[in-house]
Short mmCIF file of C-alpha atoms in Angstrom, two decimals:
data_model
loop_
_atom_site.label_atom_id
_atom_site.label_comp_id
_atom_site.label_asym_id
_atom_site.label_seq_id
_atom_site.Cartn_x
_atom_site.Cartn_y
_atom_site.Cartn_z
CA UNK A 13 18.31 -39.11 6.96
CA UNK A 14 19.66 -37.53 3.24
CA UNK A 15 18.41 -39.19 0.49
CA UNK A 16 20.75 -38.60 -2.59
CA UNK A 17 19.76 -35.76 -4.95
CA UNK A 18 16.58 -34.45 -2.36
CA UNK A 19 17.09 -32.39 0.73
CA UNK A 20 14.47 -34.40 3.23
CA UNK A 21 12.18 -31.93 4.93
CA UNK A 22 11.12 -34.32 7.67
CA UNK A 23 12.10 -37.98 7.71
CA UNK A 24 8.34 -39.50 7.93
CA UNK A 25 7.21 -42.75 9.51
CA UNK A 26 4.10 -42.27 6.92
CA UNK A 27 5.42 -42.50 3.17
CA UNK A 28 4.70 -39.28 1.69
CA UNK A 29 6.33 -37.62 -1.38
CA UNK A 30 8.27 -35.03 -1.69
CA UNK A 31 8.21 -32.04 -4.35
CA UNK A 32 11.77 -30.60 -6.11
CA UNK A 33 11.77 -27.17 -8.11
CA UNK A 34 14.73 -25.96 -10.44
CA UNK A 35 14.93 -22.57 -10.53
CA UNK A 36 14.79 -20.21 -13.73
CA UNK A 37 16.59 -17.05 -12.67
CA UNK A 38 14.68 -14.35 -13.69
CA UNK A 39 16.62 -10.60 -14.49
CA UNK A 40 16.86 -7.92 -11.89
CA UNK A 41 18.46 -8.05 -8.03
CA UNK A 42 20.44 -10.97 -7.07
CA UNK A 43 18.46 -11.10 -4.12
CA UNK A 44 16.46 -14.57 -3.61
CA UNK A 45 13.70 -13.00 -4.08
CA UNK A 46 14.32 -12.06 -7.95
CA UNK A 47 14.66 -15.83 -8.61
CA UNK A 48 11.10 -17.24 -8.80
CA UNK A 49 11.00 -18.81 -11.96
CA UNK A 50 8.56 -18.09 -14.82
CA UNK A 51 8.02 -20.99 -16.24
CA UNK A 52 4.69 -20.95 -17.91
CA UNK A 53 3.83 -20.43 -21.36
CA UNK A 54 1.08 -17.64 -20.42
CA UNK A 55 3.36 -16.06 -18.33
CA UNK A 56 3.37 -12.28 -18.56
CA UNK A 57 -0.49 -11.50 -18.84
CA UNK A 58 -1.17 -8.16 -17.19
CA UNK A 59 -3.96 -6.75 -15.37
CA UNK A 60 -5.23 -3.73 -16.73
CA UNK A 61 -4.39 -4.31 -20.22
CA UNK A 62 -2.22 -1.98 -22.30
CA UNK A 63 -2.88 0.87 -23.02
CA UNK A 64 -3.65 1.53 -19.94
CA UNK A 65 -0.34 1.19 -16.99
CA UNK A 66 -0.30 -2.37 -16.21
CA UNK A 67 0.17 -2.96 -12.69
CA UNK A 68 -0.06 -6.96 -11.88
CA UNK A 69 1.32 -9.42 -14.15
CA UNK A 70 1.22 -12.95 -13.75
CA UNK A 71 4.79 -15.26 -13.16
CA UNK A 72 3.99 -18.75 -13.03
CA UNK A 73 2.17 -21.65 -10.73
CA UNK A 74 2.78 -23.91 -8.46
CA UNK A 75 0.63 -27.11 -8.02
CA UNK A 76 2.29 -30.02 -8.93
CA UNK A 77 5.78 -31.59 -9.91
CA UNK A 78 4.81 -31.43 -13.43
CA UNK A 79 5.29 -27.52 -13.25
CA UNK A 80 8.65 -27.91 -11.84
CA UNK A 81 11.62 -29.69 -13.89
CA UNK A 82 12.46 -33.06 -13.36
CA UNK A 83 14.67 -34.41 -11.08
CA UNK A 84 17.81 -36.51 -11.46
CA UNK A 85 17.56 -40.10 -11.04
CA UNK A 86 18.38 -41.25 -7.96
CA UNK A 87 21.45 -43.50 -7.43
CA UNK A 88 21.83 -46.91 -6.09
CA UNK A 89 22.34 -45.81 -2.75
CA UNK A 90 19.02 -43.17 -2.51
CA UNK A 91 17.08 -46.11 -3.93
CA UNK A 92 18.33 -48.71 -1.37
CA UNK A 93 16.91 -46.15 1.11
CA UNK A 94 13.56 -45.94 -0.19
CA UNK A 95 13.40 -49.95 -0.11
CA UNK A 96 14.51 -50.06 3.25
CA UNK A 97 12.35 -47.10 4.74
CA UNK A 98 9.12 -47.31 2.34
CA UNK A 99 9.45 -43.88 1.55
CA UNK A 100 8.84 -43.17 -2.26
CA UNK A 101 10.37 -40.15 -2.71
CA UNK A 102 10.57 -39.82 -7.19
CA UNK A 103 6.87 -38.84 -8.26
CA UNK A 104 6.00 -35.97 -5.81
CA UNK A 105 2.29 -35.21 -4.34
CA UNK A 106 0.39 -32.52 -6.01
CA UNK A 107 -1.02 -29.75 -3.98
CA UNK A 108 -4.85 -30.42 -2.66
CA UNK A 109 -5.65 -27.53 -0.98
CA UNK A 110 -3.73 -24.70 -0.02
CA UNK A 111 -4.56 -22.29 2.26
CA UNK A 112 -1.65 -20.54 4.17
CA UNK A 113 1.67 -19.19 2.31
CA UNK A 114 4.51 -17.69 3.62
CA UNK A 115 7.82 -16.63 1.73
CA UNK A 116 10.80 -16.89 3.73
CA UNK A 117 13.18 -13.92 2.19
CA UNK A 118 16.39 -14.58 3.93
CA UNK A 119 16.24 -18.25 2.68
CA UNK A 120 13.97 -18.27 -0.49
CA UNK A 121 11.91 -20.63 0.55
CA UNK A 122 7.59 -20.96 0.13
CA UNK A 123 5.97 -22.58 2.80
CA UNK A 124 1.89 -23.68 2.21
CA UNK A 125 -0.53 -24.56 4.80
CA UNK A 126 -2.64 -27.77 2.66
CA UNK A 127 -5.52 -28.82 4.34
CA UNK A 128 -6.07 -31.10 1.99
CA UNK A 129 -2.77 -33.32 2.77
CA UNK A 130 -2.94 -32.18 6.09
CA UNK A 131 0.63 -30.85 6.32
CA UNK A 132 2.84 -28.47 5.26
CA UNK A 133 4.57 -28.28 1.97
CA UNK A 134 7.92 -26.44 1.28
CA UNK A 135 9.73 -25.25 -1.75
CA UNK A 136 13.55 -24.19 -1.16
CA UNK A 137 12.96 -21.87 -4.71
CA UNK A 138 16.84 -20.87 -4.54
CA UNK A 139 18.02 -24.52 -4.58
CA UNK A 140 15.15 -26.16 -5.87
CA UNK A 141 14.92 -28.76 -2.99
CA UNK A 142 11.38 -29.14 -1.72
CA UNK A 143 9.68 -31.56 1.04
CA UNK A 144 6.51 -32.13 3.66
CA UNK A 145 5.70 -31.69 6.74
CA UNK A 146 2.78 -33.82 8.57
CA UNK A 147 2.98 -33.64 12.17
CA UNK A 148 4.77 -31.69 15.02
CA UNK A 149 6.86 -33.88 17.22
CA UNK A 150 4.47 -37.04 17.58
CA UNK A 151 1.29 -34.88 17.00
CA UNK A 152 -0.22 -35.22 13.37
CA UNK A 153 -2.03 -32.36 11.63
CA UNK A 154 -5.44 -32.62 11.02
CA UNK A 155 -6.17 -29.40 9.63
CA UNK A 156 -2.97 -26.52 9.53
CA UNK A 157 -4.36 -23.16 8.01
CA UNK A 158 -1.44 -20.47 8.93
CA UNK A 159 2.05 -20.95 9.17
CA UNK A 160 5.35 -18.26 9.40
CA UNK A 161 8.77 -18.93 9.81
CA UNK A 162 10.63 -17.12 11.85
CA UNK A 163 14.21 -17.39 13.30
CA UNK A 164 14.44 -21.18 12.48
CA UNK A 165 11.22 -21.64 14.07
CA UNK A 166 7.77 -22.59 12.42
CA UNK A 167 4.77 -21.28 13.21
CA UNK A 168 1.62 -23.32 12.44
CA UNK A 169 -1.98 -23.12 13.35
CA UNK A 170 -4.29 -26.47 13.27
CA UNK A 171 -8.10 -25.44 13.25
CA UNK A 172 -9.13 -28.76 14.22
CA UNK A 173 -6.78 -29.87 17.18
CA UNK A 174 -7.18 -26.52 17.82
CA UNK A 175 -3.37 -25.65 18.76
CA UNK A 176 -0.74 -23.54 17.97
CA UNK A 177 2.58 -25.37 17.25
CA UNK A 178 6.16 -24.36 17.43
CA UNK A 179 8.77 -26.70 15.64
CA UNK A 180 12.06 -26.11 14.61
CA UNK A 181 13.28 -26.64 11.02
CA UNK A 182 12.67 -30.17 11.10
CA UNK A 183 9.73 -30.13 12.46
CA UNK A 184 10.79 -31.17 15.96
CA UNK A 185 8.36 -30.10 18.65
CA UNK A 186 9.45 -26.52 20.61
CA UNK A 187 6.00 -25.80 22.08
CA UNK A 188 2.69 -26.34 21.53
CA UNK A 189 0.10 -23.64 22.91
CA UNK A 190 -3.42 -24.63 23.74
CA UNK A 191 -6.18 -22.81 24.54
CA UNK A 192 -7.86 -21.28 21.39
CA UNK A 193 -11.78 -21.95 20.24
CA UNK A 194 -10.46 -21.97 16.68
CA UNK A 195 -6.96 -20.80 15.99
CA UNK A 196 -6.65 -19.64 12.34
CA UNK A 197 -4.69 -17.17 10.18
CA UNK A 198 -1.55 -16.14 11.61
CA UNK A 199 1.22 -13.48 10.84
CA UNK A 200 4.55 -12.42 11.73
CA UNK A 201 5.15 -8.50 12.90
CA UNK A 202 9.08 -7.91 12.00
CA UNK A 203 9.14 -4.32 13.42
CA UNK A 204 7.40 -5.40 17.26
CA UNK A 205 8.97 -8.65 17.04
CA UNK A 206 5.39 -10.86 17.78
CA UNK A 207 3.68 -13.12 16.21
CA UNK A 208 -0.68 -12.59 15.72
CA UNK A 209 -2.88 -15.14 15.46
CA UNK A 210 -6.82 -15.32 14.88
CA UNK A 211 -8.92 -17.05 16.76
CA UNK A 212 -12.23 -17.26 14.73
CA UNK A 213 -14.86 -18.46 16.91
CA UNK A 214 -14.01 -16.11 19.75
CA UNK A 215 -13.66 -12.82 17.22
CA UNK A 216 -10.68 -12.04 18.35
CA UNK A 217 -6.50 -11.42 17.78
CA UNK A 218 -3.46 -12.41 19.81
CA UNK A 219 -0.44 -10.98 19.91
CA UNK A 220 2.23 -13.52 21.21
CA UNK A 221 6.24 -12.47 21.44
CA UNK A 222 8.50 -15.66 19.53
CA UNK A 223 8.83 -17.97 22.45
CA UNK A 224 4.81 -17.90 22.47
CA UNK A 225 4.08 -16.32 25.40
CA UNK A 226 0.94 -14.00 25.89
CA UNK A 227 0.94 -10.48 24.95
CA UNK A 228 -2.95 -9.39 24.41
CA UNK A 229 -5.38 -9.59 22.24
CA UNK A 230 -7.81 -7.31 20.57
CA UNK A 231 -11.05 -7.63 19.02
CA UNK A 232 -14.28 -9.00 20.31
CA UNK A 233 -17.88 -10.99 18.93
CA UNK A 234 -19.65 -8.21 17.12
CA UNK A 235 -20.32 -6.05 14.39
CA UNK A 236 -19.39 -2.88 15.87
CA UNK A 237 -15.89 -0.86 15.00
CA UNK A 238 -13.47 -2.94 16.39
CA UNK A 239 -15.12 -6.04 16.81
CA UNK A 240 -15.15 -8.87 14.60
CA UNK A 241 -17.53 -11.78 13.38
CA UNK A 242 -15.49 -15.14 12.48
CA UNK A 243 -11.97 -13.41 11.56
CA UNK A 244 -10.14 -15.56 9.03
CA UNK A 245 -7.21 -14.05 8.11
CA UNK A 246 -4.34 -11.20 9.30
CA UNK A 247 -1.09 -9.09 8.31
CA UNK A 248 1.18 -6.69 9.73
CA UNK A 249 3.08 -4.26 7.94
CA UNK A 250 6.42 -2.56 7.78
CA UNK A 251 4.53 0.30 10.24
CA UNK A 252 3.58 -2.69 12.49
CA UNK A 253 -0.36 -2.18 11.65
CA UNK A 254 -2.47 -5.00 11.74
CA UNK A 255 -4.81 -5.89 9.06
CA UNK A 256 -7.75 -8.60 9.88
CA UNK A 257 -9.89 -10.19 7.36
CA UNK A 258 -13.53 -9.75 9.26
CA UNK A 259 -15.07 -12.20 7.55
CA UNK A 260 -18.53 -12.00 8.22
CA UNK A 261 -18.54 -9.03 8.76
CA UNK A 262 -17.38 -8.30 4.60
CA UNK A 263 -14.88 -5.73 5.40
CA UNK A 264 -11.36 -5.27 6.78
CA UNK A 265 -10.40 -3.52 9.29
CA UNK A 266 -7.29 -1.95 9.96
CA UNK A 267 -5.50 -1.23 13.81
CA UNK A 268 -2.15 -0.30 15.12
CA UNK A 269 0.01 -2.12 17.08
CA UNK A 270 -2.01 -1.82 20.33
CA UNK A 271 -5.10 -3.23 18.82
CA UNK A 272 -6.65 0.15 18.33
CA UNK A 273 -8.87 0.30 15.55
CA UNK A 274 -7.51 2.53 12.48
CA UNK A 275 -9.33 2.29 9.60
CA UNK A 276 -12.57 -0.36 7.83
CA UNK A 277 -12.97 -1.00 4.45
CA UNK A 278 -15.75 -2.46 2.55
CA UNK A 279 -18.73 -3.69 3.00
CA UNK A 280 -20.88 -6.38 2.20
CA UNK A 281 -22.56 -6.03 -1.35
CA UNK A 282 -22.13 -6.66 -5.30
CA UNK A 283 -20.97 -3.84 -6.50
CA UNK A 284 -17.68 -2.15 -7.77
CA UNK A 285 -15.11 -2.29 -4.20
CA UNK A 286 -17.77 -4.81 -2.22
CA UNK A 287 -16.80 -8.01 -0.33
CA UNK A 288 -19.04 -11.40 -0.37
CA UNK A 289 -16.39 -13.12 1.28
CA UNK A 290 -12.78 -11.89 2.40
CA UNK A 291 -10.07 -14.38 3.10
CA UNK A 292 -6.87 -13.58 3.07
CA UNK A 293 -5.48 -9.80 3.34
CA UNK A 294 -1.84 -8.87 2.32
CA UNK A 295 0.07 -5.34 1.60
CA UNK A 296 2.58 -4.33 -0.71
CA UNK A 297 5.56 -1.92 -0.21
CA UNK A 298 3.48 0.91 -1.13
CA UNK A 299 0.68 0.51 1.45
CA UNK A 300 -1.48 -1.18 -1.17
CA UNK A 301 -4.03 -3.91 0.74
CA UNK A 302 -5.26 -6.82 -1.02
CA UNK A 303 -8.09 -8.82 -0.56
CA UNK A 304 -8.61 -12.56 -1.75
CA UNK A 305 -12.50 -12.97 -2.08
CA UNK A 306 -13.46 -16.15 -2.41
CA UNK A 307 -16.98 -15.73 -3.28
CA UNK A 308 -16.00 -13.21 -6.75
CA UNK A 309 -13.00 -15.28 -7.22
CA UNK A 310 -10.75 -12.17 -7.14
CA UNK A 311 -8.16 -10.18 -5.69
CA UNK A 312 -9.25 -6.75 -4.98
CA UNK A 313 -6.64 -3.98 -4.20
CA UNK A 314 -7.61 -0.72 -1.89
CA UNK A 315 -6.19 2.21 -0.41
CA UNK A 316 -6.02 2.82 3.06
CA UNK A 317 -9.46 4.55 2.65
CA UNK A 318 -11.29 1.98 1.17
CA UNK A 319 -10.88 3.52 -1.69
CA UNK A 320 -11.05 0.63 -4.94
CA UNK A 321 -7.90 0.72 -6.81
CA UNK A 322 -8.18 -2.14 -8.63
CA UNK A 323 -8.82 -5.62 -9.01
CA UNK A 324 -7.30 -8.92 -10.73
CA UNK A 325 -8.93 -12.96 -11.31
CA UNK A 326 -11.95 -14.27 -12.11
CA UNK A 327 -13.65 -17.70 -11.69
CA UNK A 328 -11.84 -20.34 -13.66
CA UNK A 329 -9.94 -23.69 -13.81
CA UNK A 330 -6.63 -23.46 -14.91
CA UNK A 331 -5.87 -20.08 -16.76
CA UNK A 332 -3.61 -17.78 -15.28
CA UNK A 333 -5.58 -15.26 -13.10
CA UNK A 334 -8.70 -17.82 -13.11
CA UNK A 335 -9.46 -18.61 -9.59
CA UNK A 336 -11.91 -21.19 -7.70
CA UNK A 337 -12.36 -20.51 -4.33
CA UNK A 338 -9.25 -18.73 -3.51
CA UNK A 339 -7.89 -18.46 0.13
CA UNK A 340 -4.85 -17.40 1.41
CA UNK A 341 -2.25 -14.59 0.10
CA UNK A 342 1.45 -13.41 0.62
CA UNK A 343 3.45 -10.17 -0.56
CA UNK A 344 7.12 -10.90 -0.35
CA UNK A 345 10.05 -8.14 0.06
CA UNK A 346 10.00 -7.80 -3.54
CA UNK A 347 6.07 -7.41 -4.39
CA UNK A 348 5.57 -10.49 -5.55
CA UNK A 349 1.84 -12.03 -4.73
CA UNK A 350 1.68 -15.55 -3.77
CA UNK A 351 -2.15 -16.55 -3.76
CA UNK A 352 -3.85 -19.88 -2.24
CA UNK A 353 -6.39 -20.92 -5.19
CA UNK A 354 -7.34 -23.73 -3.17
CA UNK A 355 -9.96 -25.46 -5.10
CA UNK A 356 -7.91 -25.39 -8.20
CA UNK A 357 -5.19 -26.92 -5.76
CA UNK A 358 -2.42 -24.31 -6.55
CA UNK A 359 -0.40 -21.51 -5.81
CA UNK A 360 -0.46 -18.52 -8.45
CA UNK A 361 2.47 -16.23 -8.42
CA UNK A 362 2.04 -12.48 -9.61
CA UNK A 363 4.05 -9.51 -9.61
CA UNK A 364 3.30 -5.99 -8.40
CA UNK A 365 4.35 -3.78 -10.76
CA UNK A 366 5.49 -0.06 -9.35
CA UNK A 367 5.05 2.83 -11.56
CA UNK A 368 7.55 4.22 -13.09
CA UNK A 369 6.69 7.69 -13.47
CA UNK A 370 4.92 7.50 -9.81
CA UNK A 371 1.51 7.32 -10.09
CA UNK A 372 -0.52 5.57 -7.94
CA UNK A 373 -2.46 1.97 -9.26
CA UNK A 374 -5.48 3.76 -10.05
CA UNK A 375 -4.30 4.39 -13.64
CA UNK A 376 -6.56 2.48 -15.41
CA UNK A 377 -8.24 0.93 -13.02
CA UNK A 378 -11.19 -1.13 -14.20
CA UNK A 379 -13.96 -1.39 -12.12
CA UNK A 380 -15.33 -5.22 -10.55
CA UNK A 381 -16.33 -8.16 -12.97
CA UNK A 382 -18.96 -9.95 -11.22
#
């Protein structure tokens, strides 16, 4: 069903609200990518400061439709609809609390994982069309934390039902995979083709091809190299590594595409490069890996040594870089950083900035805030 002026998501049987975003073009590529608006009056703040070589600067966020302009008002015929079907489709529901993102390049469009709303939010950022997803098939969510998109297929993990469902664009049920302790972050591996998802409770990761069929896993219960204690979170990039948040364990560790273990970084601690709490993990086009922690309220960037390179955030309500309890993170094609700042109940939007004489991000780098 099209309601005039709104690109429906899912036609619901339970009346939910759905967001809309008009898009600010911003200079550069023409790529989709390029186009995420910066529509906030703070836009622009850096992280270091000048004079030092600022490398992050913040866009914009996302957390309700009174960031995003107003719609048009609908027409005789969209409002007949919304008498007839109960859906109230002009106001919009504000993000509760985010967890997953994923950025769909091809398309330009931002999906979030809110556990809050128990569904799935998307924002079509080229069009500005936005809507919500609530259930797969007949099957309601209850608690989705992960979600990809992937050749007109979605992705989504529910913690709670403890399932891993496939839909198609509308949310129409492809497959749903059973058999997990606690399914939770999951990411999509473009070189290999698979799909990896954690499951917490057994400490481990499993690779699955696009139809959702079995590959292997990696990882065990443990604090050893290679094993992990209640994984949250994972990425794979360009190389078709695989980075898992080992999240109580404090650190992340790094493996290749067979599950072998590559690399660990961090530790548990206070200091300048520590982790209290590592959610989501994310890397940029130049091998940077970043590191929500949702303890220090913070993003912290490393090398591939563990080496600190530098950090951005601190605990806050509504500033731009001010996080409370921040979860999930995503790096799209063009650097951009998409973080989950859940109990703030939005997404913030920053931008990796490469050098331009080719230095690396430790220019400046200032050491941890606590």
């Amino acid at each position: 069903m099209i309601f005039s002026n709104v690109a429906i998501y899912k036609t619901l049987t339970r009346p939910l609200a759905v967001f809309v975003m008009i898009i600010v073009l911003l200079p550069g590529c023409a790529s989709v990518e390029d186009k995420i608006p910066e529509r906030s009056i703070e836009a622009g703040k850096l992280w270091p400061m000048p004079p030092m070589e600022s490398r992050i600067r913040y866009i914009r966020s996302i957390s309700s439709p009174a960031d995003i302009a107003a719609q048009k008002k609908p027409g005789l015929f969209a409002k007949a609809l919304r008498f007839l079907t109960g859906g109230e489709r002009t106001g919009g529901h504000s993000i509760a609390r985010p967890y997953g993102i994923y950025f769909d390049s091809k398309k330009g469009e931002l999906y979030v994982a809110d556990t809050g709303l128990k569904g799935i939010h998307k924002y079509d950022l080229a069009s500005g069309k936005s809507g919500f997803l609530d259930r797969a098939g007949e099957t309601y969510f209850e608690m989705p934390v992960g979600v990809v998109v992937v050749n007109k297929k979605i992705y989504i993990t529910d913690t709670v039902l403890k399932k891993l469902f496939i839909t198609d664009l509308d949310g129409d049920l492809i497959r749903e995979i059973e058999g997990w302790s606690r399914p939770g972050g999951i990411a999509y591996d473009a070189l290999n083709g698979r799909i990896y998802v954690v499951d917490v409770l057994e400490g481990t990761v499993k690779a699955l091809d696009l139809e959702g069929n079995y590959l292997f896993e990696f990882g065990q219960k443990g604090g050893k190299s290679g094993e992990l204690h209640l994984p949250s979170n994972v990425w794979a990039d360009r190389k078709g590594n695989v980075y898992v948040s080992d999240s109580m364990n404090f650190r992340i560790q790094v493996f290749d595409s067979r599950g072998y273990q590559l690399a660990s970084i961090s530790q548990l601690g206070d200091g300048s490069g520590d982790l209290a709490r590592p959610k989501g993990v994310a890397v940029d086009s130049d091998g940077n890996i970043y590191v929500v922690d949702s303890n220090f309220n913070n993003v912290q960037i490393f090398d591939i040594k563990g080496r600190l390179l530098l950090f951005f955030g601190e605990s806050g309500s509504r500033k731009p870089g001010q996080f409370n309890l921040p979860t999930g993170i995503f790096i799209d094609g063009s650097n951009r950083v998409y973080v989950a700042d859940a109990y703030n109940a939005r997404i913030q939007v920053f931008q990796y900035l490469e050098s331009n004489e080719g230095s690396d991000i430790t220019s400046g780098a200032p050491g941890l805030a606590r």
